[in-house]
JSON list of C-alpha atoms in Angstrom, two decimals:
[
{"chain": "A", "resi": 1, "resn": "MET", "atom": "CA", "xyz": [0.32, 0.45, -0.07]},
{"chain": "A", "resi": 2, "resn": "THR", "atom": "CA", "xyz": [1.79, 3.17, -0.15]},
{"chain": "A", "resi": 3, "resn": "ASP", "atom": "CA", "xyz": [0.38, 5.76, 2.53]},
{"chain": "A", "resi": 4, "resn": "PRO", "atom": "CA", "xyz": [0.78, 9.69, 1.79]},
{"chain": "A", "resi": 5, "resn": "ILE", "atom": "CA", "xyz": [1.74, 9.63, 5.73]},
{"chain": "A", "resi": 6, "resn": "ASP", "atom": "CA", "xyz": [5.12, 8.12, 6.68]},
{"chain": "A", "resi": 7, "resn": "SER", "atom": "CA", "xyz": [4.63, 5.46, 9.05]},
{"chain": "A", "resi": 8, "resn": "PRO", "atom": "CA", "xyz": [5.82, 5.79, 12.02]},
{"chain": "A", "resi": 9, "resn": "PRO", "atom": "CA", "xyz": [9.02, 3.29, 12.98]},
{"chain": "A", "resi": 10, "resn": "HIS", "atom": "CA", "xyz": [7.64, 1.15, 15.48]},
{"chain": "A", "resi": 11, "resn": "TYR", "atom": "CA", "xyz": [5.05, -0.39, 12.66]},
{"chain": "A", "resi": 12, "resn": "ALA", "atom": "CA", "xyz": [8.04, 0.46, 9.52]},
{"chain": "A", "resi": 13, "resn": "VAL", "atom": "CA", "xyz": [10.16, -2.63, 11.53]},
{"chain": "A", "resi": 14, "resn": "HIS", "atom": "CA", "xyz": [8.44, -5.55, 9.52]},
{"chain": "A", "resi": 15, "resn": "ALA", "atom": "CA", "xyz": [8.87, -6.80, 6.14]},
{"chain": "A", "resi": 16, "resn": "ILE", "atom": "CA", "xyz": [4.59, -6.22, 6.43]},
{"chain": "A", "resi": 17, "resn": "GLU", "atom": "CA", "xyz": [3.29, -3.30, 7.85]},
{"chain": "A", "resi": 18, "resn": "PRO", "atom": "CA", "xyz": [0.12, -4.22, 9.65]},
{"chain": "A", "resi": 19, "resn": "ILE", "atom": "CA", "xyz": [-2.28, -2.02, 7.79]},
{"chain": "A", "resi": 20, "resn": "ASP", "atom": "CA", "xyz": [-1.13, -3.56, 4.65]},
{"chain": "A", "resi": 21, "resn": "PHE", "atom": "CA", "xyz": [-1.41, -7.34, 6.47]},
{"chain": "A", "resi": 22, "resn": "ILE", "atom": "CA", "xyz": [-5.26, -6.24, 8.06]},
{"chain": "A", "resi": 23, "resn": "MET", "atom": "CA", "xyz": [-6.49, -4.91, 4.79]},
{"chain": "A", "resi": 24, "resn": "GLY", "atom": "CA", "xyz": [-5.09, -7.83, 2.81]},
{"chain": "A", "resi": 25, "resn": "ASN", "atom": "CA", "xyz": [-6.86, -10.55, 5.00]},
{"chain": "A", "resi": 26, "resn": "ASP", "atom": "CA", "xyz": [-9.48, -8.00, 5.84]},
{"chain": "A", "resi": 27, "resn": "LEU", "atom": "CA", "xyz": [-9.39, -8.83, 9.10]},
{"chain": "A", "resi": 28, "resn": "PRO", "atom": "CA", "xyz": [-11.91, -7.30, 12.06]},
{"chain": "A", "resi": 29, "resn": "PHE", "atom": "CA", "xyz": [-11.95, -4.56, 13.99]},
{"chain": "A", "resi": 30, "resn": "TRP", "atom": "CA", "xyz": [-10.67, -6.83, 17.60]},
{"chain": "A", "resi": 31, "resn": "LYS", "atom": "CA", "xyz": [-8.43, -8.63, 15.03]},
{"chain": "A", "resi": 32, "resn": "GLY", "atom": "CA", "xyz": [-6.71, -5.55, 14.02]},
{"chain": "A", "resi": 33, "resn": "ASN", "atom": "CA", "xyz": [-6.06, -4.05, 16.95]},
{"chain": "A", "resi": 34, "resn": "ILE", "atom": "CA", "xyz": [-4.01, -7.01, 18.19]},
{"chain": "A", "resi": 35, "resn": "VAL", "atom": "CA", "xyz": [-2.34, -7.53, 14.98]},
{"chain": "A", "resi": 36, "resn": "LYS", "atom": "CA", "xyz": [-1.33, -3.84, 15.91]},
{"chain": "A", "resi": 37, "resn": "TYR", "atom": "CA", "xyz": [-0.06, -3.87, 19.47]},
{"chain": "A", "resi": 38, "resn": "VAL", "atom": "CA", "xyz": [1.69, -7.65, 18.86]},
{"chain": "A", "resi": 39, "resn": "MET", "atom": "CA", "xyz": [3.47, -6.17, 15.97]},
{"chain": "A", "resi": 40, "resn": "ARG", "atom": "CA", "xyz": [4.43, -2.81, 17.75]},
{"chain": "A", "resi": 41, "resn": "ALA", "atom": "CA", "xyz": [5.18, -4.11, 20.90]},
{"chain": "A", "resi": 42, "resn": "GLY", "atom": "CA", "xyz": [9.40, -3.67, 21.53]},
{"chain": "A", "resi": 43, "resn": "TYR", "atom": "CA", "xyz": [9.15, -0.98, 19.03]},
{"chain": "A", "resi": 44, "resn": "LYS", "atom": "CA", "xyz": [7.23, 1.76, 20.38]},
{"chain": "A", "resi": 45, "resn": "VAL", "atom": "CA", "xyz": [8.48, 3.55, 23.60]},
{"chain": "A", "resi": 46, "resn": "TYR", "atom": "CA", "xyz": [5.73, 5.88, 25.42]},
{"chain": "A", "resi": 47, "resn": "ASP", "atom": "CA", "xyz": [6.84, 8.85, 26.56]},
{"chain": "A", "resi": 48, "resn": "SER", "atom": "CA", "xyz": [7.15, 9.08, 30.21]},
{"chain": "A", "resi": 49, "resn": "GLN", "atom": "CA", "xyz": [7.90, 5.24, 30.21]},
{"chain": "A", "resi": 50, "resn": "THR", "atom": "CA", "xyz": [10.23, 2.90, 29.56]},
{"chain": "A", "resi": 51, "resn": "ALA", "atom": "CA", "xyz": [11.27, 0.53, 27.09]},
{"chain": "A", "resi": 52, "resn": "ASP", "atom": "CA", "xyz": [9.89, -2.07, 29.28]},
{"chain": "A", "resi": 53, "resn": "GLU", "atom": "CA", "xyz": [7.03, -0.66, 30.09]},
{"chain": "A", "resi": 54, "resn": "SER", "atom": "CA", "xyz": [5.81, 0.07, 26.88]},
{"chain": "A", "resi": 55, "resn": "GLN", "atom": "CA", "xyz": [5.95, -2.96, 25.37]},
{"chain": "A", "resi": 56, "resn": "ILE", "atom": "CA", "xyz": [3.93, -3.77, 28.47]},
{"chain": "A", "resi": 57, "resn": "THR", "atom": "CA", "xyz": [1.19, -2.04, 27.89]},
{"chain": "A", "resi": 58, "resn": "ASP", "atom": "CA", "xyz": [0.86, -2.66, 24.07]},
{"chain": "A", "resi": 59, "resn": "LEU", "atom": "CA", "xyz": [1.35, -6.47, 25.30]},
{"chain": "A", "resi": 60, "resn": "LEU", "atom": "CA", "xyz": [-1.98, -5.48, 27.93]},
{"chain": "A", "resi": 61, "resn": "LYS", "atom": "CA", "xyz": [-3.99, -3.14, 25.23]},
{"chain": "A", "resi": 62, "resn": "VAL", "atom": "CA", "xyz": [-3.99, -7.28, 22.76]},
{"chain": "A", "resi": 63, "resn": "ILE", "atom": "CA", "xyz": [-5.13, -8.60, 25.73]},
{"chain": "A", "resi": 64, "resn": "ARG", "atom": "CA", "xyz": [-7.24, -6.76, 26.46]},
{"chain": "A", "resi": 65, "resn": "TYR", "atom": "CA", "xyz": [-9.05, -6.46, 23.25]},
{"chain": "A", "resi": 66, "resn": "ALA", "atom": "CA", "xyz": [-8.93, -11.27, 23.42]},
{"chain": "A", "resi": 67, "resn": "GLU", "atom": "CA", "xyz": [-11.05, -10.22, 26.55]},
{"chain": "A", "resi": 68, "resn": "MET", "atom": "CA", "xyz": [-12.86, -8.34, 25.13]},
{"chain": "A", "resi": 69, "resn": "GLN", "atom": "CA", "xyz": [-13.52, -10.57, 21.63]},
{"chain": "A", "resi": 70, "resn": "ILE", "atom": "CA", "xyz": [-14.24, -13.48, 24.89]},
{"chain": "A", "resi": 71, "resn": "ASN", "atom": "CA", "xyz": [-16.52, -11.73, 26.06]},
{"chain": "A", "resi": 72, "resn": "TYR", "atom": "CA", "xyz": [-18.73, -10.68, 23.26]},
{"chain": "A", "resi": 73, "resn": "LEU", "atom": "CA", "xyz": [-18.81, -14.66, 22.31]},
{"chain": "A", "resi": 74, "resn": "GLU", "atom": "CA", "xyz": [-20.31, -15.28, 25.56]},
{"chain": "A", "resi": 75, "resn": "GLY", "atom": "CA", "xyz": [-22.62, -13.06, 25.22]},
{"chain": "A", "resi": 76, "resn": "ARG", "atom": "CA", "xyz": [-21.67, -10.14, 28.08]},
{"chain": "A", "resi": 77, "resn": "GLU", "atom": "CA", "xyz": [-20.99, -7.24, 27.48]},
{"chain": "A", "resi": 78, "resn": "PRO", "atom": "CA", "xyz": [-17.23, -6.38, 26.16]},
{"chain": "A", "resi": 79, "resn": "SER", "atom": "CA", "xyz": [-15.97, -4.36, 28.39]},
{"chain": "A", "resi": 80, "resn": "ASN", "atom": "CA", "xyz": [-13.96, -1.21, 28.13]},
{"chain": "A", "resi": 81, "resn": "ASP", "atom": "CA", "xyz": [-12.93, 0.05, 31.67]},
{"chain": "A", "resi": 82, "resn": "ASP", "atom": "CA", "xyz": [-10.03, 1.61, 30.83]},
{"chain": "A", "resi": 83, "resn": "ASP", "atom": "CA", "xyz": [-11.26, 4.36, 28.82]}
]
């Protein structure tokens, strides 16, 4: 995909960028977010966090989206407690 906006370095480290993989495989929103956060975990450093803390943040986001889908499949409201 040709993007007129440069990709942040934490997405450009892979041969295939997350957005290209997500859109190329027509992934649903929850699954696309899991892919996005898994692929950038360990590469993006958040302001006021160490590299390890930032990686944990992204991995917790992966868990959150997986838990939201599990809740949905089990007929419960997807939890959105963090927002």
